CSV table of C-alpha atoms in Angstrom, one decimal:
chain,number,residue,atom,x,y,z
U,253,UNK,CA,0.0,0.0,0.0
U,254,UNK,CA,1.1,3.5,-1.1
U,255,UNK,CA,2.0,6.2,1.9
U,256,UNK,CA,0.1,9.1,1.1
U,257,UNK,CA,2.6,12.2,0.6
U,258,UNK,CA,1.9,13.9,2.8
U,259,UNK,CA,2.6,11.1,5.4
U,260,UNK,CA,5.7,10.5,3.4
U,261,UNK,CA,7.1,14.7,4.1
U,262,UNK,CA,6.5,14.1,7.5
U,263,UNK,CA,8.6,11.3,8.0
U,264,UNK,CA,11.7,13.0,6.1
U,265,UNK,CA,10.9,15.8,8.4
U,266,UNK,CA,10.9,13.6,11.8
U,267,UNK,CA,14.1,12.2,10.3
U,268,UNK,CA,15.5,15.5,9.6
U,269,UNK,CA,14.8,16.5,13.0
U,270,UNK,CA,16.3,13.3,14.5
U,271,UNK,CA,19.6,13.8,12.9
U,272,UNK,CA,20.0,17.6,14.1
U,273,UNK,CA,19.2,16.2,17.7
U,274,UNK,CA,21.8,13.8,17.6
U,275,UNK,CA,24.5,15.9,16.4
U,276,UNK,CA,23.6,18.4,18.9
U,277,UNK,CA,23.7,15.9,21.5
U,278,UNK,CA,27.1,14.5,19.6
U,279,UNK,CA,28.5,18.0,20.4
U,280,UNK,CA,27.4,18.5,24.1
U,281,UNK,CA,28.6,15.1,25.3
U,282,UNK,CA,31.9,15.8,23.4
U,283,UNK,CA,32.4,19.0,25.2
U,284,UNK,CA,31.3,17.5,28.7
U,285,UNK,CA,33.7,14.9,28.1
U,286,UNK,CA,36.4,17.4,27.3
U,287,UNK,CA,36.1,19.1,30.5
U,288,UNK,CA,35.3,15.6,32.7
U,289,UNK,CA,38.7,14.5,32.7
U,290,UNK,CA,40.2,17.3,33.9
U,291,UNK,CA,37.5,17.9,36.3
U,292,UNK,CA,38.0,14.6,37.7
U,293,UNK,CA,41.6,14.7,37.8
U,294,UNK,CA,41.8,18.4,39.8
U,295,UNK,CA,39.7,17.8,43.0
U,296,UNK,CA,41.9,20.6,43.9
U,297,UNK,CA,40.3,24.2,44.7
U,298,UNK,CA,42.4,27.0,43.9
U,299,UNK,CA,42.1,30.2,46.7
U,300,UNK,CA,41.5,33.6,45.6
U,301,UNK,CA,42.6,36.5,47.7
U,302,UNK,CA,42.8,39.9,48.0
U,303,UNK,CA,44.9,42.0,50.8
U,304,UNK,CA,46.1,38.9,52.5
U,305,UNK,CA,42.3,37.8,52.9
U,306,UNK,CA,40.8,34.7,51.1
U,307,UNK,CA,37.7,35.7,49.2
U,308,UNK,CA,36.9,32.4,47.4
U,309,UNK,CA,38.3,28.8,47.1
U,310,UNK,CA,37.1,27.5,43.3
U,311,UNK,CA,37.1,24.0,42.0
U,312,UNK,CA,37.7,23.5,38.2
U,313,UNK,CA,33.8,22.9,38.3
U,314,UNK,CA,33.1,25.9,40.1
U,315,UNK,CA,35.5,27.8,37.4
U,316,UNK,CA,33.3,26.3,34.4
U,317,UNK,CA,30.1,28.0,35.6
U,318,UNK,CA,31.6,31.2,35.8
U,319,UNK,CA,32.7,31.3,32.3
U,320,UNK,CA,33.1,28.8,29.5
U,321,UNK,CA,35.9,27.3,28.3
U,322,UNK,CA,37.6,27.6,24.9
U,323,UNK,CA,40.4,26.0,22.9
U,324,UNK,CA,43.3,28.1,22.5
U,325,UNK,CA,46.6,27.6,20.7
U,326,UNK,CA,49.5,29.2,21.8
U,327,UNK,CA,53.3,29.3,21.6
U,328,UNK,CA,54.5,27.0,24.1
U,329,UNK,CA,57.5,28.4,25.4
U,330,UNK,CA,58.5,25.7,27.6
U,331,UNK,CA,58.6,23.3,24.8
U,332,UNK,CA,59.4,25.6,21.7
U,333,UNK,CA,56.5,24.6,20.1
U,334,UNK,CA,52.4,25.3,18.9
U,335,UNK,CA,50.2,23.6,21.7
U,336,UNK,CA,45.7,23.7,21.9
U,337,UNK,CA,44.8,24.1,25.5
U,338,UNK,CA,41.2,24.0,27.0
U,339,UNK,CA,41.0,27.1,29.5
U,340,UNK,CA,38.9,29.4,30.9
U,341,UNK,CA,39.7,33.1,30.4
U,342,UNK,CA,41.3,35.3,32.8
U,343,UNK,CA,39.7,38.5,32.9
U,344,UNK,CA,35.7,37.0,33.3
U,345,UNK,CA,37.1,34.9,36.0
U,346,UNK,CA,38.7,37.7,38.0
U,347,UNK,CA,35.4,39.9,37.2
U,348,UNK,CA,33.6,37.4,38.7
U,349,UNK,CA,35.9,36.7,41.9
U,350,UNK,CA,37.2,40.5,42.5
U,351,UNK,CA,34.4,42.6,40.7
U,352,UNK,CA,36.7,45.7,39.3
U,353,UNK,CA,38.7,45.7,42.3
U,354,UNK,CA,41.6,43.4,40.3
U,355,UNK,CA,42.1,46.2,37.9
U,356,UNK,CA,42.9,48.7,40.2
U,357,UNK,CA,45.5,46.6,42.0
U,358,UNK,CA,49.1,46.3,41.0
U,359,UNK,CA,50.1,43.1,40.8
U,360,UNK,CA,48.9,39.5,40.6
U,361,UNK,CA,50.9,36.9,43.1
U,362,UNK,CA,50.3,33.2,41.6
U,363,UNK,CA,52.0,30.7,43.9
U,364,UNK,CA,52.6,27.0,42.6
U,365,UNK,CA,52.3,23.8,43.8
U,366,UNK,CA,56.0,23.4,43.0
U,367,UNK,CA,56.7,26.9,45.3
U,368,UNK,CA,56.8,28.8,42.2
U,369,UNK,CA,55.3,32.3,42.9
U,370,UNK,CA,55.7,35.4,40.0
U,371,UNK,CA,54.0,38.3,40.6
U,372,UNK,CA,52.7,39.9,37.2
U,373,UNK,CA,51.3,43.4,36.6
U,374,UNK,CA,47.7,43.8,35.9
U,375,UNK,CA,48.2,46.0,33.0
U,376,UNK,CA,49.8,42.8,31.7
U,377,UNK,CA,46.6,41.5,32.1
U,378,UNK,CA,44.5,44.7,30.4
U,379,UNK,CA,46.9,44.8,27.8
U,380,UNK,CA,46.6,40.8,26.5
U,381,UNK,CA,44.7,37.9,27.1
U,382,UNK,CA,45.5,35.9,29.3
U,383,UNK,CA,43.8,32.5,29.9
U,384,UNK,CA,43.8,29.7,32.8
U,385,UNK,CA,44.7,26.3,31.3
U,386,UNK,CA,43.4,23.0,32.8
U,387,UNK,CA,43.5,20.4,29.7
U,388,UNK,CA,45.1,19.5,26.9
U,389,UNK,CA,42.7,19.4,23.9
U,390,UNK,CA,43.3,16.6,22.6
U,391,UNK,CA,43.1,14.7,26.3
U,392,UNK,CA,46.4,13.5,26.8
U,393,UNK,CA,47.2,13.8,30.3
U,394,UNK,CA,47.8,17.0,31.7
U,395,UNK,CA,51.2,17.1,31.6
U,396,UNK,CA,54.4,18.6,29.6
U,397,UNK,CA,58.5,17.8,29.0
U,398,UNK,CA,59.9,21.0,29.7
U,399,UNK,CA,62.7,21.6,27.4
U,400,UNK,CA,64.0,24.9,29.8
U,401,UNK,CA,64.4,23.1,32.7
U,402,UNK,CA,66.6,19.8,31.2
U,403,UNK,CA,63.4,17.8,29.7
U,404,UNK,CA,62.2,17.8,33.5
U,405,UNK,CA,58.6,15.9,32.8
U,406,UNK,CA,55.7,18.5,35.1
U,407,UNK,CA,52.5,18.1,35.9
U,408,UNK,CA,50.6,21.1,35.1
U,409,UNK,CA,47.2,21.0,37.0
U,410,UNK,CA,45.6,22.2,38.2
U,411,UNK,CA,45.7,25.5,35.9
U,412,UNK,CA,48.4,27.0,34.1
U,413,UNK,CA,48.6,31.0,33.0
U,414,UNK,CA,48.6,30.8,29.2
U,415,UNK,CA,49.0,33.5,26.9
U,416,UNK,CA,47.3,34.2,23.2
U,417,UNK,CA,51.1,34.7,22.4
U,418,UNK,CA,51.4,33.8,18.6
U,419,UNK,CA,51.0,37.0,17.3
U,420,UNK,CA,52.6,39.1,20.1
U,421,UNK,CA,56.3,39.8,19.8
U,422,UNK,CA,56.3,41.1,22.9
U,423,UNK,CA,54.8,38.1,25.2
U,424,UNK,CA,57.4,35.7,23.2
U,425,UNK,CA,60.2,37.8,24.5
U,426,UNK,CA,59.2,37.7,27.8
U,427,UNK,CA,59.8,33.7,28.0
U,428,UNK,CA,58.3,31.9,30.2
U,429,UNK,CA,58.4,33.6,33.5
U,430,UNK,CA,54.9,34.6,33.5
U,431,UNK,CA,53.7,31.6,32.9
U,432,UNK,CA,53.5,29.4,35.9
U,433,UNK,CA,52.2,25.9,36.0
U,434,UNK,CA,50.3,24.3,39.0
U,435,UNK,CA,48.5,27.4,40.4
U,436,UNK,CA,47.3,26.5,43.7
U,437,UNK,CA,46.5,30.4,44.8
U,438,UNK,CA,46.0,33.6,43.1
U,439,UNK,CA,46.4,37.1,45.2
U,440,UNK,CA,45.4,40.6,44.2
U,441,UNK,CA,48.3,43.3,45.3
U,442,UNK,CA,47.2,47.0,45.8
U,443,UNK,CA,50.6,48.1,46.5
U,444,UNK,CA,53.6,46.8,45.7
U,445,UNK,CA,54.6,43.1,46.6
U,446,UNK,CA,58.1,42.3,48.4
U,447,UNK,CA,59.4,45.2,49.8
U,448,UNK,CA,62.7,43.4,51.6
U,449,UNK,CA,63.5,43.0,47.9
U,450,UNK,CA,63.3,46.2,46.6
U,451,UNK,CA,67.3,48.0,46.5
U,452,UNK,CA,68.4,51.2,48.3
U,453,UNK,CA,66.0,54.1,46.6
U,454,UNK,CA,69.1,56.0,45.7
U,455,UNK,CA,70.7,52.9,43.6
U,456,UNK,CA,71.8,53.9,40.4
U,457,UNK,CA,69.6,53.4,37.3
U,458,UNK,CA,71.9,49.9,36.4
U,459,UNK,CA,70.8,48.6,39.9
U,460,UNK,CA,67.0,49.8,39.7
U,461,UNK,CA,66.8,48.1,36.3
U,462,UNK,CA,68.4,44.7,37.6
U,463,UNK,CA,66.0,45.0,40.1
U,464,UNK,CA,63.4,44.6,37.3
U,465,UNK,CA,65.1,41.9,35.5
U,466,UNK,CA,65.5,40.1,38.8
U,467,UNK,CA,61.4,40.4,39.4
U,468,UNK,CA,60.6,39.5,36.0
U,469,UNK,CA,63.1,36.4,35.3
U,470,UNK,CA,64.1,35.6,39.1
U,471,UNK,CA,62.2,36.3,41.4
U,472,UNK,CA,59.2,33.5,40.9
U,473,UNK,CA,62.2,30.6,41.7
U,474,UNK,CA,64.2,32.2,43.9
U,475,UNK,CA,64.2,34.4,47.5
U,476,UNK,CA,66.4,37.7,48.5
U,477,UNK,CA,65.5,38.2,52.0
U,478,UNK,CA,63.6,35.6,52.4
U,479,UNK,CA,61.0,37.5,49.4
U,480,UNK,CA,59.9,35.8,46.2
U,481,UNK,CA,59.3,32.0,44.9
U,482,UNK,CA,59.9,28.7,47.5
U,483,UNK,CA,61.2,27.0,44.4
U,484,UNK,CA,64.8,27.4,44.4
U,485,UNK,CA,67.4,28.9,47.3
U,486,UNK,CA,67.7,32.1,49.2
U,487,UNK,CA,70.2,34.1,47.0
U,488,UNK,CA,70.9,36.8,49.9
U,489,UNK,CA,70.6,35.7,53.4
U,490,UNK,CA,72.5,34.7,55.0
U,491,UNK,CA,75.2,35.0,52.6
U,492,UNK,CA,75.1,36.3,49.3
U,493,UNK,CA,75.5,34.3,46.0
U,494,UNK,CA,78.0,37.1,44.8
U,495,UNK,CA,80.0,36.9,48.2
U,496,UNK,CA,80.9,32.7,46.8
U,497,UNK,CA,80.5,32.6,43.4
U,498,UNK,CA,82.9,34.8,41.2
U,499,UNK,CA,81.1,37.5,38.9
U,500,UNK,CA,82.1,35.8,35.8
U,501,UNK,CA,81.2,32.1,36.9
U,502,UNK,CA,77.8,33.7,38.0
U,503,UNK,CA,77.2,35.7,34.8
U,504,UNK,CA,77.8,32.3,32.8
U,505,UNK,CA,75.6,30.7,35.3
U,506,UNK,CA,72.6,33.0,35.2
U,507,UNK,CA,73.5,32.8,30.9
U,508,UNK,CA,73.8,29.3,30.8
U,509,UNK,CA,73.5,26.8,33.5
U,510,UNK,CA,73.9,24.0,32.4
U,511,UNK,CA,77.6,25.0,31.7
U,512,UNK,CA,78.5,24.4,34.6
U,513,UNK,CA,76.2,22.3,36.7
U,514,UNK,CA,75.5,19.0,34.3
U,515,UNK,CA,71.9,18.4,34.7
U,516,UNK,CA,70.3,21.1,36.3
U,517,UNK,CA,67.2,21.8,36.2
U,518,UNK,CA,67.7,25.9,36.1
U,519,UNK,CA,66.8,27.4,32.7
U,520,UNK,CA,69.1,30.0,31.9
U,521,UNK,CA,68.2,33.7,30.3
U,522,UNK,CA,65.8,33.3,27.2
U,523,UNK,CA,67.3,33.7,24.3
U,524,UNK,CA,64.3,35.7,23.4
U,525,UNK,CA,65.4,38.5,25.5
U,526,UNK,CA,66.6,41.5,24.3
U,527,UNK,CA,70.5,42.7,25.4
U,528,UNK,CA,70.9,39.4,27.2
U,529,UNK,CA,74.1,39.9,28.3
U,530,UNK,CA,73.8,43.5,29.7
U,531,UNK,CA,70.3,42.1,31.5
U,532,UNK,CA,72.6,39.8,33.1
U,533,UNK,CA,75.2,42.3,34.1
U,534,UNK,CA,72.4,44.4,35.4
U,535,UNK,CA,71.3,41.3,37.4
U,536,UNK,CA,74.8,41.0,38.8
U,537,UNK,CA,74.7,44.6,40.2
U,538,UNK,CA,71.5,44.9,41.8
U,539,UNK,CA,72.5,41.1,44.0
U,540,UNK,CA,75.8,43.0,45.0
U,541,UNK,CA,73.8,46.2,45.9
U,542,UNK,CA,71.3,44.0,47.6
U,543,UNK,CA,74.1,42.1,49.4
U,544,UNK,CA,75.2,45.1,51.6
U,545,UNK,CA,71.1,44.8,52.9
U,546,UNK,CA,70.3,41.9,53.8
U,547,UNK,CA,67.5,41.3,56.1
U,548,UNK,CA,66.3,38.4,58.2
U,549,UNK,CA,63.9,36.6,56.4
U,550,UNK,CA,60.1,36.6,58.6
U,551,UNK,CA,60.3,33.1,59.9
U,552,UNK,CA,56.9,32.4,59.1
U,553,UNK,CA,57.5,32.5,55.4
U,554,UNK,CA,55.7,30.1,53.3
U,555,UNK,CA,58.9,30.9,50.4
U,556,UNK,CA,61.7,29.9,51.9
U,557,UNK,CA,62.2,26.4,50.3
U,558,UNK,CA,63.3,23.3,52.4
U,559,UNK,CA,64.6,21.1,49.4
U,560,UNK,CA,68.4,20.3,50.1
U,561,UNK,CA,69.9,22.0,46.9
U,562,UNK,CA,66.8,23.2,45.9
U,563,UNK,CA,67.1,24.3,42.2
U,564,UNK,CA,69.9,26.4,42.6
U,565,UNK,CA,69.4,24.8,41.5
């Protein structure tokens, strides 16, 4: 028996319909599965804070219904190559946490799992995007061979500070020191951060600027008065690295690390960087500057690392 046309339209229609459901559905479980893995993995929270107060503690879960995640490929410094992360973006995230309050601050303190800990300008933030990494796209574990520190294998959960860097000269010169990996705690600074690090105010100009190169390629790894990253050694107190190592061993040291210590895990000066060898010098004289004040460290200092030989590394 015949189907009368009209019988026969709505069943191509029905059919029609069934096929757009199922690739929507296709596409939703995809995404949920993109994020479950991760979510699983990470029962971590990560705290917020501002002014030395907590203001939220956020699982990967909570992060997901603030604002959605996206794929983003980048530059991956640490492995000199293109990489597709799943993260969420920073700026909705800190609007949500901080309301505008993050903007007006100075600085942003991550600390790592690991004891890592830069601190990075907010205009940093205003000026490029800047995204909160918790997955590889492609689902391989979450997890990367870091060819700056000797092919060291890290874990890199539960986020990692990515930046849309592939068409920015200017993020690709600045390396990878703004760019830590296991971010356990994020802290908005209204004033400036680590003031036992900060040289004599009437330091020359060649201090004042090794003072900057020290916060920018430094400071997240390593301590001067007891200040900084819990990742690597105290470079001040009580003795200063310039006091036992000779300026030309420590220039080739800060250059090139691996020189002179087989193995280490230290990654010298990018290459990236512009006037490398007078940013090193310029690193040389603010830590002999700095060496003539030295402080005690605040013995309840979460930064000062207790690994033996701590990545000095």
């Amino acid at each position: 028996m015949k189907q009368p046309v009209g019988g026969r339209r709505e069943l191509v229609m029905l059919s029609l319909v069934l096929k757009v459901l199922r690739y929507a559905f296709h596409g939703l479980f995809a995404s949920a599965l993109s994020l479950a893995p991760a979510f699983a993995q990470s029962p971590i929270t990560i705290e917020f804070k501002g002014g030395d107060q907590a203001v939220k503690a956020l699982s990967l879960k909570d992060l997901a219904a603030l604002t959605p995640a996206v794929s983003l490929k980048v530059f991956e410094v640490h492995e000199n190559a293109e990489r597709i992360y799943r993260a969420f973006p920073v700026r909705p995230v800190l609007d949500k946490v901080f309301g505008n309050e993050w903007k007006k601050a100075q600085e942003i303190v991550f600390t790592s799992i690991d004891g890592y800990q830069p601190s990075v300008p907010v205009a940093k933030f205003l000026a490029h995007d800047a995204y909160f990494a918790f997955a590889h796209e492609n689902g391989r574990p979450f997890t990367m061979t870091n060819t700056l520190q000797n092919n060291e294998i890290v874990q890199l959960g539960p986020l990692y500070l990515i930046w849309d860097n592939i068409n920015s000269k200017e993020l690709l010169e600045s390396g990878a020191s703004d760019m830590p990996y296991q971010i356990k705690s994020i802290e908005i600074k209204s004033i400036a951060p680590f003031p036992n690090m900060a040289p004599p105010a009437n330091a020359s100009a060649e201090v004042q600027r090794g003072f900057t190169h020290f916060r920018k390629h430094c400071m997240a790894c390593h301590t001067i008065n007891g200040e900084g990253g819990g990742k690597a050694v105290e470079l001040n107190y009580p003795v200063s690295v310039v006091e036992y190592i000779k300026p030309e061993y420590l220039k080739r040291w800060i250059e090139n690390p691996q020189t002179i210590r087989y193995n280490t895990t230290m990654p010298g000066l990018a290459r990236e960087i512009p006037n490398r060898g007078k940013v090193a010098e310029e690193l040389i004289l603010y830590l002999k500057v700095m060496s003539i004040a030295k402080r005690a460290p605040a013995k309840s200092s979460e930064n000062i690392s207790e690994q033996p030989e701590s990545r000095f590394r």
